[in-house]
mmCIF file of C-alpha atoms and ligand atoms in Angstrom:
data_model
loop_
_atom_site.group_PDB
_atom_site.id
_atom_site.type_symbol
_atom_site.label_atom_id
_atom_site.label_comp_id
_atom_site.label_asym_id
_atom_site.label_seq_id
_atom_site.Cartn_x
_atom_site.Cartn_y
_atom_site.Cartn_z
ATOM 1 C CA MET A 1 79.422 -198.269 -12.083
ATOM 2 C CA PRO A 2 77.273 -198.978 -15.445
ATOM 3 C CA VAL A 3 74.840 -196.806 -16.584
ATOM 4 C CA ALA A 4 71.064 -198.531 -16.288
ATOM 5 C CA ARG A 5 67.559 -197.793 -16.605
ATOM 6 C CA ASN A 6 67.062 -195.092 -13.447
ATOM 7 C CA SER A 7 71.222 -193.622 -13.232
ATOM 8 C CA VAL A 8 72.187 -190.260 -13.724
ATOM 9 C CA VAL A 9 74.571 -190.032 -16.329
ATOM 10 C CA LEU A 10 76.131 -186.752 -16.642
ATOM 11 C CA ILE A 11 77.694 -186.657 -20.365
ATOM 12 C CA HIS A 12 79.449 -183.240 -22.215
ATOM 13 C CA TYR A 13 78.769 -184.405 -26.168
ATOM 14 C CA LYS A 14 79.284 -181.986 -29.153
ATOM 15 C CA LEU A 15 76.546 -183.460 -31.998
ATOM 16 C CA THR A 16 77.514 -182.212 -35.659
ATOM 17 C CA ASN A 17 75.910 -183.428 -38.412
ATOM 18 C CA ASP A 18 76.749 -185.376 -41.855
ATOM 19 C CA ALA A 19 78.836 -182.353 -42.982
ATOM 20 C CA GLY A 20 80.502 -182.340 -40.403
ATOM 21 C CA GLU A 21 78.923 -178.843 -38.316
ATOM 22 C CA VAL A 22 78.352 -179.076 -35.269
ATOM 23 C CA LEU A 23 74.555 -178.176 -34.340
ATOM 24 C CA ASP A 24 74.576 -178.334 -31.173
ATOM 25 C CA GLN A 25 77.747 -178.895 -27.840
ATOM 26 C CA SER A 26 76.905 -179.218 -23.736
ATOM 27 C CA GLU A 27 78.789 -176.677 -22.504
ATOM 28 C CA LYS A 28 82.570 -176.629 -21.255
ATOM 29 C CA ASP A 29 82.476 -177.499 -17.521
ATOM 30 C CA SER A 30 78.338 -178.060 -17.639
ATOM 31 C CA PRO A 31 77.687 -181.337 -18.835
ATOM 32 C CA LEU A 32 74.294 -182.692 -19.085
ATOM 33 C CA ALA A 33 72.640 -185.175 -16.665
ATOM 34 C CA TYR A 34 69.467 -186.776 -17.381
ATOM 35 C CA LEU A 35 67.917 -189.949 -16.219
ATOM 36 C CA HIS A 36 68.271 -193.060 -18.293
ATOM 37 C CA GLY A 37 65.891 -194.671 -19.858
ATOM 38 C CA ARG A 38 62.956 -192.853 -19.434
ATOM 39 C CA GLY A 39 62.722 -191.506 -22.176
ATOM 40 C CA ASN A 40 64.776 -188.175 -22.418
ATOM 41 C CA LEU A 41 67.395 -188.795 -24.721
ATOM 42 C CA ILE A 42 67.202 -190.192 -28.167
ATOM 43 C CA PRO A 43 66.805 -193.827 -28.288
ATOM 44 C CA GLY A 44 69.596 -194.283 -30.772
ATOM 45 C CA LEU A 45 71.847 -192.112 -28.145
ATOM 46 C CA GLU A 46 70.292 -193.800 -25.058
ATOM 47 C CA ARG A 47 71.291 -197.284 -26.093
ATOM 48 C CA GLU A 48 74.308 -196.869 -27.047
ATOM 49 C CA LEU A 49 75.558 -195.172 -23.471
ATOM 50 C CA GLU A 50 73.313 -198.831 -22.232
ATOM 51 C CA GLY A 51 76.467 -200.299 -20.053
ATOM 52 C CA LYS A 52 79.286 -197.420 -20.401
ATOM 53 C CA GLN A 53 81.028 -196.172 -17.606
ATOM 54 C CA SER A 54 82.722 -193.070 -15.900
ATOM 55 C CA GLY A 55 85.401 -191.951 -18.402
ATOM 56 C CA ASP A 56 84.428 -193.823 -22.038
ATOM 57 C CA LYS A 57 84.162 -192.006 -24.791
ATOM 58 C CA LEU A 58 82.661 -192.638 -28.030
ATOM 59 C CA LYS A 59 81.015 -192.262 -31.255
ATOM 60 C CA VAL A 60 77.412 -193.096 -31.723
ATOM 61 C CA THR A 61 76.040 -192.481 -34.632
ATOM 62 C CA VAL A 62 72.138 -191.862 -35.039
ATOM 63 C CA ALA A 63 69.623 -192.803 -37.997
ATOM 64 C CA PRO A 64 66.649 -190.187 -38.263
ATOM 65 C CA ALA A 65 64.884 -193.269 -36.930
ATOM 66 C CA ASP A 66 66.423 -193.325 -33.683
ATOM 67 C CA GLY A 67 66.585 -189.698 -33.618
ATOM 68 C CA TYR A 68 64.336 -187.025 -34.240
ATOM 69 C CA GLY A 69 62.200 -189.215 -36.663
ATOM 70 C CA GLU A 70 61.610 -188.754 -40.423
ATOM 71 C CA TYR A 71 61.093 -186.032 -42.611
ATOM 72 C CA ASP A 72 57.387 -185.638 -42.538
ATOM 73 C CA LYS A 73 55.999 -183.140 -45.103
ATOM 74 C CA ASP A 74 52.448 -183.397 -43.809
ATOM 75 C CA LEU A 75 53.667 -181.288 -40.579
ATOM 76 C CA LEU A 76 54.147 -178.486 -43.483
ATOM 77 C CA GLN A 77 51.231 -176.005 -43.122
ATOM 78 C CA SER A 78 50.601 -172.877 -44.400
ATOM 79 C CA VAL A 79 48.190 -170.328 -42.298
ATOM 80 C CA PRO A 80 47.656 -167.144 -42.285
ATOM 81 C CA ARG A 81 49.416 -164.823 -41.709
ATOM 82 C CA SER A 82 46.948 -162.590 -38.912
ATOM 83 C CA ALA A 83 46.720 -166.131 -36.733
ATOM 84 C CA ILE A 84 49.671 -165.956 -35.467
ATOM 85 C CA GLN A 85 49.660 -162.967 -32.782
ATOM 86 C CA GLY A 86 52.357 -161.511 -30.489
ATOM 87 C CA VAL A 87 55.093 -161.159 -33.058
ATOM 88 C CA ALA A 88 56.137 -158.175 -34.353
ATOM 89 C CA GLU A 89 58.328 -159.529 -37.103
ATOM 90 C CA ILE A 90 58.459 -163.018 -38.725
ATOM 91 C CA GLU A 91 60.741 -164.094 -40.830
ATOM 92 C CA PRO A 92 62.144 -167.239 -42.396
ATOM 93 C CA GLY A 93 64.262 -169.325 -39.791
ATOM 94 C CA MET A 94 61.604 -168.386 -36.296
ATOM 95 C CA GLN A 95 60.605 -170.619 -34.190
ATOM 96 C CA LEU A 96 57.489 -169.846 -32.783
ATOM 97 C CA GLN A 97 55.961 -172.081 -30.120
ATOM 98 C CA ALA A 98 52.082 -173.281 -30.994
ATOM 99 C CA ARG A 99 50.253 -174.229 -27.830
ATOM 100 C CA SER A 100 46.922 -177.367 -28.487
ATOM 101 C CA ASP A 101 45.549 -179.463 -26.569
ATOM 102 C CA GLU A 102 48.489 -182.431 -26.432
ATOM 103 C CA GLY A 103 50.728 -179.604 -25.018
ATOM 104 C CA VAL A 104 53.129 -177.342 -26.876
ATOM 105 C CA ARG A 105 54.880 -177.463 -30.004
ATOM 106 C CA MET A 106 57.634 -175.487 -31.907
ATOM 107 C CA LEU A 107 56.719 -174.278 -35.266
ATOM 108 C CA THR A 108 59.512 -173.336 -37.487
ATOM 109 C CA VAL A 109 58.644 -170.750 -40.096
ATOM 110 C CA VAL A 110 59.768 -171.718 -43.089
ATOM 111 C CA GLU A 111 58.465 -168.974 -45.787
ATOM 112 C CA VAL A 112 56.527 -165.163 -45.688
ATOM 113 C CA ASP A 113 54.631 -163.694 -47.255
ATOM 114 C CA SER A 114 52.010 -160.372 -47.198
ATOM 115 C CA ASP A 115 48.907 -163.125 -45.802
ATOM 116 C CA SER A 116 50.409 -166.330 -45.160
ATOM 117 C CA VAL A 117 53.272 -167.801 -43.195
ATOM 118 C CA LYS A 118 54.378 -171.440 -43.804
ATOM 119 C CA LEU A 119 55.431 -173.427 -41.090
ATOM 120 C CA ASP A 120 56.847 -176.841 -40.344
ATOM 121 C CA GLY A 121 55.895 -178.689 -38.103
ATOM 122 C CA ASN A 122 58.743 -181.454 -37.598
ATOM 123 C CA HIS A 123 61.459 -181.530 -35.238
ATOM 124 C CA PRO A 124 64.091 -178.887 -36.696
ATOM 125 C CA LEU A 125 66.847 -182.090 -36.860
ATOM 126 C CA ALA A 126 64.034 -184.750 -37.844
ATOM 127 C CA GLY A 127 65.160 -186.304 -40.983
ATOM 128 C CA LYS A 128 68.533 -185.508 -39.655
ATOM 129 C CA THR A 129 71.627 -187.764 -39.409
ATOM 130 C CA LEU A 130 73.137 -187.755 -35.832
ATOM 131 C CA HIS A 131 76.799 -187.715 -35.024
ATOM 132 C CA PHE A 132 77.486 -188.074 -31.434
ATOM 133 C CA ASP A 133 80.782 -187.605 -29.726
ATOM 134 C CA VAL A 134 80.227 -188.330 -26.532
ATOM 135 C CA GLU A 135 82.465 -188.113 -23.597
ATOM 136 C CA ILE A 136 80.696 -190.416 -20.041
ATOM 137 C CA GLU A 137 81.956 -187.599 -16.977
ATOM 138 C CA ASP A 138 79.866 -189.777 -14.345
ATOM 139 C CA VAL A 139 76.914 -192.406 -12.967
ATOM 140 C CA ARG A 140 75.198 -192.280 -10.151
ATOM 141 C CA ASP A 141 72.001 -193.491 -8.682
ATOM 142 C CA ALA A 142 69.355 -191.268 -9.140
ATOM 143 C CA THR A 143 67.825 -190.007 -5.811
ATOM 144 C CA LYS A 144 63.498 -190.762 -5.041
ATOM 145 C CA GLU A 145 62.474 -187.905 -5.846
ATOM 146 C CA GLU A 146 64.416 -187.940 -9.384
ATOM 147 C CA LEU A 147 63.226 -191.131 -9.775
ATOM 148 C CA SER A 148 58.748 -189.745 -8.975
ATOM 149 C CA HIS A 149 59.799 -186.273 -11.335
ATOM 150 C CA GLY A 150 61.179 -188.599 -13.765
ATOM 151 C CA HIS A 151 63.972 -185.373 -14.880
ATOM 152 C CA VAL A 152 67.688 -185.246 -12.945
ATOM 153 C CA HIS A 153 67.656 -182.133 -10.286
ATOM 154 C CA GLY A 154 70.687 -180.170 -9.132
ATOM 155 C CA PRO A 155 73.387 -179.201 -11.591
ATOM 156 C CA GLY A 156 72.641 -179.811 -15.679
ATOM 157 C CA GLY A 157 68.893 -180.874 -14.699
ATOM 158 C CA HIS A 158 66.415 -179.407 -13.878
ATOM 159 C CA HIS A 159 65.862 -176.435 -11.198
ATOM 160 C CA HIS A 160 62.971 -175.648 -9.942
ATOM 161 C CA HIS A 161 61.458 -174.307 -6.458
HETATM 162 ZN ZN1 ZN B 1 61.793 -181.970 -10.892
#
């Protein structure tokens, strides 16, 4: 069956940057499972998978606007070191979780000096062109429960009790 809205799709993928470095990939023997058409994948990738079939292989290049967004300099901020609690050693490259009314946000530590820390609220892949190698392993209908949760259950998906 072709990939369509509310299909459960199992994919193997490899994500590389412009330099060909591997940024992320699915683990061998454990494909990623996602619910199609519900915003669980970045738009540029989801669009290319639409209508494809089990066994199809594709290469997809995704521009920042269709991926994790353009890089936004306004999301850089400096905070007093004392504002970060529960972390013994703060180092550049480290990711911190910030809780707010809008939920949890990931912040990347860019710079640390004696009394302040520079944080970047951009997604680590913001502003980057993404290159995906994708192979579709399986396509099936979602169950009622998966549709109501908006995500896939079982292998490659969410597990809850
Ligand atoms: Zn669920």
